[in-house]
Short mmCIF file of C-alpha atoms (C1' of nucleotides) in Angstrom, two decimals:
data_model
loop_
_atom_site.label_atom_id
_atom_site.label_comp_id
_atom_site.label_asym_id
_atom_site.label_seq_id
_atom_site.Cartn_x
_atom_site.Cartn_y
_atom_site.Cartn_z
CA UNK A 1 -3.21 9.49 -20.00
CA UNK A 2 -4.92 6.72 -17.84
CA UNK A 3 -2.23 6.76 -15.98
CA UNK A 4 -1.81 7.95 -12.68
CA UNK A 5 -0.82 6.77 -8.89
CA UNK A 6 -3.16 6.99 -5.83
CA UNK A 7 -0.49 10.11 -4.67
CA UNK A 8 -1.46 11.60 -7.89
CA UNK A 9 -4.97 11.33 -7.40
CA UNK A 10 -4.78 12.86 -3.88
CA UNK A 11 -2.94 15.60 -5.16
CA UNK A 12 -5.32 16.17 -8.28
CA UNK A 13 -8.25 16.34 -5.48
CA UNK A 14 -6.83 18.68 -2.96
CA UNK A 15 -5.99 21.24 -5.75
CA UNK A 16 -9.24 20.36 -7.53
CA UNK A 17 -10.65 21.89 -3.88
CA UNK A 18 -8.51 25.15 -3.88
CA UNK A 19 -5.40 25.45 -5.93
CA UNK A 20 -1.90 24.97 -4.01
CA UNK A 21 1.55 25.07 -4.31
CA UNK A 22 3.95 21.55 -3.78
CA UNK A 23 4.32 22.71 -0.18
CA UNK A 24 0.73 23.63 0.69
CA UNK A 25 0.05 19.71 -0.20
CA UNK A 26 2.91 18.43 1.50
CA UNK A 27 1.66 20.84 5.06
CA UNK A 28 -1.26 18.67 4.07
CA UNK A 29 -0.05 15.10 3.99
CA UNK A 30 2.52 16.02 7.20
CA UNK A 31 -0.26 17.71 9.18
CA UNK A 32 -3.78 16.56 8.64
CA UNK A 33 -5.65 12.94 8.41
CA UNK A 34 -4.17 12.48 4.78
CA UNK A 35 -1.09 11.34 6.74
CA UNK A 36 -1.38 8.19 5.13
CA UNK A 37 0.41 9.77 2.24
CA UNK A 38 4.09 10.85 2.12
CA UNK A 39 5.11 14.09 2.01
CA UNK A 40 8.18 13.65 1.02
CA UNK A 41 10.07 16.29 -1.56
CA UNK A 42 10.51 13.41 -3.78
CA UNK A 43 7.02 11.72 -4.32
CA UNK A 44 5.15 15.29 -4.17
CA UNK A 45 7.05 17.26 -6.75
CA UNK A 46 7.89 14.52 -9.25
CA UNK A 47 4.07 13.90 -9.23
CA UNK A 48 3.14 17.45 -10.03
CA UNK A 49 5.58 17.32 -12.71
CA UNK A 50 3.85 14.54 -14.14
CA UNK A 51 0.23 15.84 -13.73
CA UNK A 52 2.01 19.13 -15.26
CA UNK A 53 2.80 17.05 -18.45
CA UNK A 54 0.02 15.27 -18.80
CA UNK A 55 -1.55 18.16 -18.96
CA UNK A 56 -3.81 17.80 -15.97
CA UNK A 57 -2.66 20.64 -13.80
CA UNK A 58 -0.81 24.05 -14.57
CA UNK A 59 1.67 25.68 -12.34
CA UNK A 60 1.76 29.30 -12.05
CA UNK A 61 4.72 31.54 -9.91
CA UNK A 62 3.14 33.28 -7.35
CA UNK A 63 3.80 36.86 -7.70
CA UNK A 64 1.77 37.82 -4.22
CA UNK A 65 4.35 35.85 -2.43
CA UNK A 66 7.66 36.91 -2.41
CA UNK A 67 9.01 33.35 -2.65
CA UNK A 68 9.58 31.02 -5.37
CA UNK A 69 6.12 30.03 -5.35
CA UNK A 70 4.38 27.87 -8.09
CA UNK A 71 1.05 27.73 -7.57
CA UNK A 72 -1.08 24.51 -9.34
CA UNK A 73 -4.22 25.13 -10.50
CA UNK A 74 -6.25 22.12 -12.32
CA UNK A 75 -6.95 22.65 -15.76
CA UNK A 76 -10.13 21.08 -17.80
CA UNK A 77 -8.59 17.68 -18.95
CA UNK A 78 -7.71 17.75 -15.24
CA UNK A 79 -11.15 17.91 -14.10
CA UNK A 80 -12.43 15.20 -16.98
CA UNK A 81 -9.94 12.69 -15.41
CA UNK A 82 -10.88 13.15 -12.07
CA UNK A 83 -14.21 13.45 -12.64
CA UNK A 84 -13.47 9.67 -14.76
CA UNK A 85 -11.34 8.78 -11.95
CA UNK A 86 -14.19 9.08 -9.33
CA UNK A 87 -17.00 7.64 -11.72
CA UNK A 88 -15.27 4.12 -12.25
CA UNK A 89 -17.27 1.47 -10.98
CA UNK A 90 -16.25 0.02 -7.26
CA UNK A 91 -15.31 -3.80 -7.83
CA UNK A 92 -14.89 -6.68 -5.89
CA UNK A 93 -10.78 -6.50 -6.70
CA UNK A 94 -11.16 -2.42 -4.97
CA UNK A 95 -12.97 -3.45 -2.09
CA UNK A 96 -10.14 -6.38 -1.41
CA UNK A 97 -6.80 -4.42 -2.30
CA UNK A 98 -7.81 -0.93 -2.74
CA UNK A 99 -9.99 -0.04 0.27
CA UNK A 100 -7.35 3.32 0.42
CA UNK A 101 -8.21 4.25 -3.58
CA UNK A 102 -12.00 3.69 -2.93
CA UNK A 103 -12.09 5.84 0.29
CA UNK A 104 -9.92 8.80 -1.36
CA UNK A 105 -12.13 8.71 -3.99
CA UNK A 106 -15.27 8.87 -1.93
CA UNK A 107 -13.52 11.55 0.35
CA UNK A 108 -13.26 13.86 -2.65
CA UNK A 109 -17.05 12.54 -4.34
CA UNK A 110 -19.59 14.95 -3.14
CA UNK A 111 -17.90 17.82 -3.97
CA UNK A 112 -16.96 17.18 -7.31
CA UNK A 113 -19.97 14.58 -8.46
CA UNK A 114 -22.66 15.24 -6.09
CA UNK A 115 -24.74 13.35 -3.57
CA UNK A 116 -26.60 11.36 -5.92
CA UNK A 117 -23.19 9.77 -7.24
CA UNK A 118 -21.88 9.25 -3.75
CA UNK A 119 -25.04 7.31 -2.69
CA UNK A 120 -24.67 5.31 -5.87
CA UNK A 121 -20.55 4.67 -4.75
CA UNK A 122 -22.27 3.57 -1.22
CA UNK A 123 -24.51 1.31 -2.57
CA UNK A 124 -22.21 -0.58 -5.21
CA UNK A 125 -19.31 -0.29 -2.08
CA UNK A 126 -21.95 -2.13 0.36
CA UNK A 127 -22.84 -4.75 -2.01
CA UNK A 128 -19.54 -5.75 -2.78
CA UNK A 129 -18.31 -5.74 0.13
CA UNK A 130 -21.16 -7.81 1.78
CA UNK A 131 -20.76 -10.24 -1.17
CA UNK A 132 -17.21 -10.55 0.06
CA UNK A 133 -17.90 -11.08 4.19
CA UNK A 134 -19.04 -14.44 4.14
CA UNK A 135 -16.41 -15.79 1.56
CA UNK A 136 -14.48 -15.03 4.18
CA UNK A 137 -16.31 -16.16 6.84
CA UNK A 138 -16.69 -19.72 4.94
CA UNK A 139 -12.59 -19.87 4.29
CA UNK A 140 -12.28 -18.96 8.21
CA UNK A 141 -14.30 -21.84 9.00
CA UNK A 142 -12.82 -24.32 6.92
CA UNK A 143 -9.38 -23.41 7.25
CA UNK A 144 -9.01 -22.49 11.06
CA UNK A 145 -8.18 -25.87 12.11
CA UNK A 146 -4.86 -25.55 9.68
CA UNK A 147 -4.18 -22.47 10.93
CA UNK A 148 -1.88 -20.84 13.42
CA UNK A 149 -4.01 -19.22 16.01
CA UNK A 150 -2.68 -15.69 15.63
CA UNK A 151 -3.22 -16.46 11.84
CA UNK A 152 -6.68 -17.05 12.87
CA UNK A 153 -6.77 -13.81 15.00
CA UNK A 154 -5.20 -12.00 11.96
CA UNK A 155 -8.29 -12.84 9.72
CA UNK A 156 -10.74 -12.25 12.27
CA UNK A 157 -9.87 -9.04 12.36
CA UNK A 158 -9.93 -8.29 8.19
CA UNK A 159 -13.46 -9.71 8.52
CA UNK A 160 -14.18 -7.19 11.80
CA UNK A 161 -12.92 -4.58 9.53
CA UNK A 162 -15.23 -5.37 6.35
CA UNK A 163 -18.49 -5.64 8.62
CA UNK A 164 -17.47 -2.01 10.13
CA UNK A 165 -16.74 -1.13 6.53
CA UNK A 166 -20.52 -1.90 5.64
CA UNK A 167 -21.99 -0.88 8.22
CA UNK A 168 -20.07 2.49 7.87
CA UNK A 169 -21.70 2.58 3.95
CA UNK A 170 -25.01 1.90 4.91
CA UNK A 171 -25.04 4.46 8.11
CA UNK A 172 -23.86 7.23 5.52
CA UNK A 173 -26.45 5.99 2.86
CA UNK A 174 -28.76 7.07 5.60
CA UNK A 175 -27.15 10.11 6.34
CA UNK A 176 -27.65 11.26 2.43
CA UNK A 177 -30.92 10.54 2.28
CA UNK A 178 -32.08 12.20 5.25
CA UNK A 179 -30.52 15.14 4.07
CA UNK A 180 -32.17 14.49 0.76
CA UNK A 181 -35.67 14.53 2.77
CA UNK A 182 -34.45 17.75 4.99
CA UNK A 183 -34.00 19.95 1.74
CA UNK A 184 -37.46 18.59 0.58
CA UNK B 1 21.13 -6.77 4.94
CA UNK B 2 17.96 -4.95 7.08
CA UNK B 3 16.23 -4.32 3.29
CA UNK B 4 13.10 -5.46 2.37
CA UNK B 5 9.75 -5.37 1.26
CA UNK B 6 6.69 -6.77 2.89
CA UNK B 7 6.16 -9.23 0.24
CA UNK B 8 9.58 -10.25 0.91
CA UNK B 9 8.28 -11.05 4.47
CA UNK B 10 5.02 -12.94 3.54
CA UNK B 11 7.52 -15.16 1.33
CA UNK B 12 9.76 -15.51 4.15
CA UNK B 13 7.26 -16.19 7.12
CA UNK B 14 5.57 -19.15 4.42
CA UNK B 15 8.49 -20.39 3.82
CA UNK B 16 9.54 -20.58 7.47
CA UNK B 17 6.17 -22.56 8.10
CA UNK B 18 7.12 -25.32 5.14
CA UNK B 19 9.66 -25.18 2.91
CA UNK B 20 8.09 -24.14 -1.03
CA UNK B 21 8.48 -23.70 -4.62
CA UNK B 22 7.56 -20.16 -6.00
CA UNK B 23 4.70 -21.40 -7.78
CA UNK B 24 3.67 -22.73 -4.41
CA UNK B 25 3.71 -19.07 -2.63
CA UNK B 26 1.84 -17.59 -5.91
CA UNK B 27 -1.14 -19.94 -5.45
CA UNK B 28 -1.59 -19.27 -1.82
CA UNK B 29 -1.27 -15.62 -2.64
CA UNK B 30 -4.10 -16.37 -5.38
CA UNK B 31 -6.46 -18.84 -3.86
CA UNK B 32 -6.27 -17.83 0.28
CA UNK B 33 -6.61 -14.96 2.29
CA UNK B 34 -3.85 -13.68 1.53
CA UNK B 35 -4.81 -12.08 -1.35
CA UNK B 36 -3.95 -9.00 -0.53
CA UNK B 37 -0.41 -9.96 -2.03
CA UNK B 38 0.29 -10.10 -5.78
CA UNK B 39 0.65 -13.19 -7.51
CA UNK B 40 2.24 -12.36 -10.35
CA UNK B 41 5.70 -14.22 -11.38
CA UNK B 42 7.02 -10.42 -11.96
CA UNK B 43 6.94 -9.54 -8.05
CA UNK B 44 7.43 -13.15 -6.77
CA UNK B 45 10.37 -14.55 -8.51
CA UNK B 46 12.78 -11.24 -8.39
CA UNK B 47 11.43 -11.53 -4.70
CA UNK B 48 12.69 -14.54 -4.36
CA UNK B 49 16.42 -13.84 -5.96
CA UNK B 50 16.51 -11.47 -3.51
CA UNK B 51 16.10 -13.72 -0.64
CA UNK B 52 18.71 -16.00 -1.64
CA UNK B 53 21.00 -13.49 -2.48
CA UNK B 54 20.85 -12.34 1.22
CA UNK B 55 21.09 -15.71 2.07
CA UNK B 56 17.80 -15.68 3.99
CA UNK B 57 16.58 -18.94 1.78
CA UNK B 58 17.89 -21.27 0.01
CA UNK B 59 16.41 -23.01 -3.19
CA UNK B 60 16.86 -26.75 -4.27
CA UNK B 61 16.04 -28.58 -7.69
CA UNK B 62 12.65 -30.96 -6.44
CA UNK B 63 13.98 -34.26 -7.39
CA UNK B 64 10.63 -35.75 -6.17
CA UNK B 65 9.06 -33.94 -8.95
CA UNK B 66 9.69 -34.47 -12.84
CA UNK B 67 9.07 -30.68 -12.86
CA UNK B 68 11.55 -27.70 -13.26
CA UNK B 69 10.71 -27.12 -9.04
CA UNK B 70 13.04 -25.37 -7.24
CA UNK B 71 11.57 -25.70 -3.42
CA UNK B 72 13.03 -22.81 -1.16
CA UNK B 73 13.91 -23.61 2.84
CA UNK B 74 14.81 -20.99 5.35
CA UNK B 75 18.58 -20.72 5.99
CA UNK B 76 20.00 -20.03 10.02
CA UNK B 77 20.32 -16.32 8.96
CA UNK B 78 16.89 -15.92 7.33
CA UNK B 79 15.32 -17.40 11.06
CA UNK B 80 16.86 -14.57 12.50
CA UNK B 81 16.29 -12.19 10.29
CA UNK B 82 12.83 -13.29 10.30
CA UNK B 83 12.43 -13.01 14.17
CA UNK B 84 14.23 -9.49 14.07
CA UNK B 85 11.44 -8.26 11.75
CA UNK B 86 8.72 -10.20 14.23
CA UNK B 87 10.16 -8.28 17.32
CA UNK B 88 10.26 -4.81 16.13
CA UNK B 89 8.22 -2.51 18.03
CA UNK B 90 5.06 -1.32 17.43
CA UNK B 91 5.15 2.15 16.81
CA UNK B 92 2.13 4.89 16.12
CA UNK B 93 3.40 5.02 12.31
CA UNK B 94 3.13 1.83 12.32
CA UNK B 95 -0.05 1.61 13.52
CA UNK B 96 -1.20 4.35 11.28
CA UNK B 97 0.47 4.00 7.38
CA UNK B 98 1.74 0.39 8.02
CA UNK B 99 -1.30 -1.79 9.34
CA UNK B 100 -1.01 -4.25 6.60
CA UNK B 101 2.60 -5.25 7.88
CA UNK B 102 1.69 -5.34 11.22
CA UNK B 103 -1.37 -7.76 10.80
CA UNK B 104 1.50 -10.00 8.71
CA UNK B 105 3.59 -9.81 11.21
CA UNK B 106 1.02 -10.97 14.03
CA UNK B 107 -0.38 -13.69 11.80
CA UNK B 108 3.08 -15.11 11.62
CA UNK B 109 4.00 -14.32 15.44
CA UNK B 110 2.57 -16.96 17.75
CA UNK B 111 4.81 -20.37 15.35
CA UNK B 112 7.42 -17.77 15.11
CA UNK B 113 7.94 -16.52 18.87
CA UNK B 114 5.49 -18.07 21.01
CA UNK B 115 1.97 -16.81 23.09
CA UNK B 116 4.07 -14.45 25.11
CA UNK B 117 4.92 -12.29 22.30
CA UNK B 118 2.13 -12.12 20.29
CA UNK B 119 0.20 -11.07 23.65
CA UNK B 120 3.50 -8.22 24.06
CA UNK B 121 2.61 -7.07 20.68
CA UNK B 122 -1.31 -6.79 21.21
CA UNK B 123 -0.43 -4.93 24.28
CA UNK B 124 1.70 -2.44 22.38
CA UNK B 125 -0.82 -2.56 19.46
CA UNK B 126 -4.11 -1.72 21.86
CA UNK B 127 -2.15 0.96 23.23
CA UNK B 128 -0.43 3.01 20.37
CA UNK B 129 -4.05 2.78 18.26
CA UNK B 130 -5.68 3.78 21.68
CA UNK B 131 -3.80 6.98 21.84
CA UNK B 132 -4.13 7.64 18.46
CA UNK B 133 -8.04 7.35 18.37
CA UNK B 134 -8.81 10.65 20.74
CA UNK B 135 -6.34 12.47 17.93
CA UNK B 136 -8.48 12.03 15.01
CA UNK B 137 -11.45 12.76 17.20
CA UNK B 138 -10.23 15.96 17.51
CA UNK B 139 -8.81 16.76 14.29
CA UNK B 140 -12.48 15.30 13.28
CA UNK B 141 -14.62 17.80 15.78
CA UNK B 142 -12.26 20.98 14.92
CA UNK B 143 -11.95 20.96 11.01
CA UNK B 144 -15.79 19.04 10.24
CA UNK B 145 -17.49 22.54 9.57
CA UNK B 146 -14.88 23.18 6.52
CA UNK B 147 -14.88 19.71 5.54
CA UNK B 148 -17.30 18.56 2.87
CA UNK B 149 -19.40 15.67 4.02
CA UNK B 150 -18.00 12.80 2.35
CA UNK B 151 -14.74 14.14 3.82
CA UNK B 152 -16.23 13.75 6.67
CA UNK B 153 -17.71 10.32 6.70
CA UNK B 154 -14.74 9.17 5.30
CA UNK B 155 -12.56 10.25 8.37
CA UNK B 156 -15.27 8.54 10.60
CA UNK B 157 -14.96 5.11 8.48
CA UNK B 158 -10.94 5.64 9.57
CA UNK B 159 -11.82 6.31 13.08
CA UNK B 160 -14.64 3.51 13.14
CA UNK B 161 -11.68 0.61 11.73
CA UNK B 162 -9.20 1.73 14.31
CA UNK B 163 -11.87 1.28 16.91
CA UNK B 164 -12.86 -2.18 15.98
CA UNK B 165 -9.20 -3.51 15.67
CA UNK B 166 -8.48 -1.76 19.33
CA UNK B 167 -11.68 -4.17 20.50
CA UNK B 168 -10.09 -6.80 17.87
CA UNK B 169 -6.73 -6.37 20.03
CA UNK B 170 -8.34 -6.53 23.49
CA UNK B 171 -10.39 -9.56 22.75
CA UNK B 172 -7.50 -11.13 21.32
CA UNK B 173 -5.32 -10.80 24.39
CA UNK B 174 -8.63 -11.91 26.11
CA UNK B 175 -7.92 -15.28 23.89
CA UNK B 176 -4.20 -15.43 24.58
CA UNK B 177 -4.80 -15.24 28.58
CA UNK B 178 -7.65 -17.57 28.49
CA UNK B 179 -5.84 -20.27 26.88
CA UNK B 180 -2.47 -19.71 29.17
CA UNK B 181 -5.49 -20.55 32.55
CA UNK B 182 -6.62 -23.85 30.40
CA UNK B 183 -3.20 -24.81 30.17
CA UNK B 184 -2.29 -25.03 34.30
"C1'" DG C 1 -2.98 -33.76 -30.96
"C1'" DA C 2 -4.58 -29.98 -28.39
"C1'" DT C 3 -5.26 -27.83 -24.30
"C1'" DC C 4 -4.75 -27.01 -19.55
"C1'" DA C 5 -2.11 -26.71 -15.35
"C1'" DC C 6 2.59 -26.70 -13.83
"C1'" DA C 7 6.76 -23.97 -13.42
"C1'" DT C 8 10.16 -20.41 -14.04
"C1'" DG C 9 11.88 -16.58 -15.70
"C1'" DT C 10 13.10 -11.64 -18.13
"C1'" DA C 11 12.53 -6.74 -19.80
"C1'" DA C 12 10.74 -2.11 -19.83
"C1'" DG C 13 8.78 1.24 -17.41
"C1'" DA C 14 6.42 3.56 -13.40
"C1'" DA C 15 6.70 5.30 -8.93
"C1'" DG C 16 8.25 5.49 -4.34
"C1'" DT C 17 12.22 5.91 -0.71
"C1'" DT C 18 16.12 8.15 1.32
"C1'" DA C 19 19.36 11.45 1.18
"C1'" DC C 20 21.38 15.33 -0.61
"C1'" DA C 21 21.42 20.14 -2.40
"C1'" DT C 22 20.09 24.91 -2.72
"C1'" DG C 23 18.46 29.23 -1.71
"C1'" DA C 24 15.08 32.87 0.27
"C1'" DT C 25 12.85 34.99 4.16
"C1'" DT C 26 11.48 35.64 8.83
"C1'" DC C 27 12.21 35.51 13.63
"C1'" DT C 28 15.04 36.08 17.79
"C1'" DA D 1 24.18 36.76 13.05
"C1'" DG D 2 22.17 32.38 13.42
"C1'" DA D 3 18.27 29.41 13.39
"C1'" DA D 4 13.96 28.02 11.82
"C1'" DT D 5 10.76 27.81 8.26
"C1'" DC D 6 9.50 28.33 3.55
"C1'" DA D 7 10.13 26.28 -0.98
"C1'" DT D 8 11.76 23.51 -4.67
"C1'" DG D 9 14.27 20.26 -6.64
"C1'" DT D 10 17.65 16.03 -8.08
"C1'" DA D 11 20.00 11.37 -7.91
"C1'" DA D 12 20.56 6.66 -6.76
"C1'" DC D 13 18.30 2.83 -5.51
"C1'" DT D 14 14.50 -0.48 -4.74
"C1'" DT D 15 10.55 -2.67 -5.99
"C1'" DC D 16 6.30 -3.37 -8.29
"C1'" DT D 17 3.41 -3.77 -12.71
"C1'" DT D 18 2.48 -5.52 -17.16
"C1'" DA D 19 3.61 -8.16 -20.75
"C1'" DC D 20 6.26 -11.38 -22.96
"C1'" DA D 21 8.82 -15.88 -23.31
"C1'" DT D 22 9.65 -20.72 -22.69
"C1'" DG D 23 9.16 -25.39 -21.78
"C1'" DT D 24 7.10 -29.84 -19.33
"C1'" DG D 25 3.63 -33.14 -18.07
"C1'" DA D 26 -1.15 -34.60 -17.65
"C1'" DT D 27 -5.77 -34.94 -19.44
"C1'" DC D 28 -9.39 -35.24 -22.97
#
DNA sequence: GATCACATGTAAGAAGTTACATGATTCT
DNA sequence: AGAATCATGTAACTTCTTACATGTGATC
């Protein structure tokens, strides 16, 4: 059961949002700012097939369309393992080699968990990744003198990326709680 | 022949700066920067095979060492196919589901093909994330009102990287040109 | 003598890629 | 009628993950 690709979570999401047929999802990945996943015939439908055996999503013809249409629909194991999916704690391993997995995850959070759970994904994404910034910074410094210069460039710009990374989390920290105090 | 994987690359473009054992290639991938790679004797060895099959490397027994080493050098054909992978255009997929490989391929460019080239493939780099940029503005400002608003921030943390390695790109060419007036 | 670091591998399984295959419906 | 789009799928191949397996040499 805990068992599942990034594609897989993607696709849980998007039908968790509005339920959807293989090619509604694949429109999705072709067409929108999910490009980053394929939408190719062979990751999409294997995937549902999965999710469809593990019990996580149910496909259903679509008898308003004349087509042969199978709509998904998420069932309720489906929405406990998202739901688990999204709650998992953001490590120092995530913020290093996942950066994709923890921004899906925080792309589908606030709808599903709430803004309380998104700040708490904001903070705990923040502090790990401004744990990680000057480990970096240090192995710049001692290593640059070994290093190739577009090497050197190369890193540079993963460290650029982590300090826009934080101050991305802390700008939309902000943004949640002033919406916290506008409701108030 | 034109087959493989990025890790396949990484191996190839360390191995191109010193000759190395496997063990060798999983520590850097363990204890450097280049973490982002998996160390695991699963991926790396197979990897490795592969290489030789294609003839890209070679592997000799370390007679130096007492050890079971087997210390991999680049063959004639794996330079070139090295270099072939180094000049590839940079193209707006690229740019957008492949920026991992292309920050590999930079960090390995200037000891591979010189100052010239790396600045070539800045140029392209600035430009095709350039265009890109306005695009997810727009998708951004026409589809935010049906978004939900971690959706939404999570787009703008996309936008906000591909605008810092656009001023990462700039500056670096900024580097490249600086150092080409020290030089005369 | 035990443990740690060195050093290389294999096997099973998961998941993606590319390419092919098929058929229905709508538009021109 | 032909082309484009809708819609789903399979098959072969590649590669990665996790876990297991094995043995050497150095250090405590």
């Amino acid at each position: 059961m805990e068992n599942d690709s990034l594609l897989g979570f993607a696709l849980l999401g998007l039908i968790h949002q509005q339920p959807m047929s293989g090619y509604d999802l694949r429109k999705i990945f072709s067409s929108t700012a999910m490009g980053s996943f394929s939408d190719s015939p062979g990751a999409i439908y294997p995937a549902l097939r999965r999710l469809e055996e593990r019990g996580l999503v149910r496909g259903k013809a679509d008898e308003a369309a004349s087509r042969n249409r199978r709509v998904f629909h998420m069932t309720t194991d489906g929405q406990e393992a998202f739901k688990a999916w999204l709650k998992q704690p953001v490590t120092r391993d995530d913020v290093i080699r996942r950066t994709g997995d923890l921004m899906l995850r925080f792309a589908f959070m606030d709808q599903a968990l709430g803004a309380k759970r998104a700040i708490r994904f904001l903070s705990q994404f923040a502090e790990e990744t401004a744990d990680y910034i000057p480990i970096l910074k240090l192995y710049l410094e001692s290593h640059a003198s070994e290093m190739p210069l577009s090497g050197r460039l190369a890193l540079e710009c993963g460290i650029q990326e982590y300090e826009t990374r934080l101050r991305w989390a802390n700008a939309s920290i902000a943004v949640y709680e002033q919406k916290r105090k506008e409701k108030k």
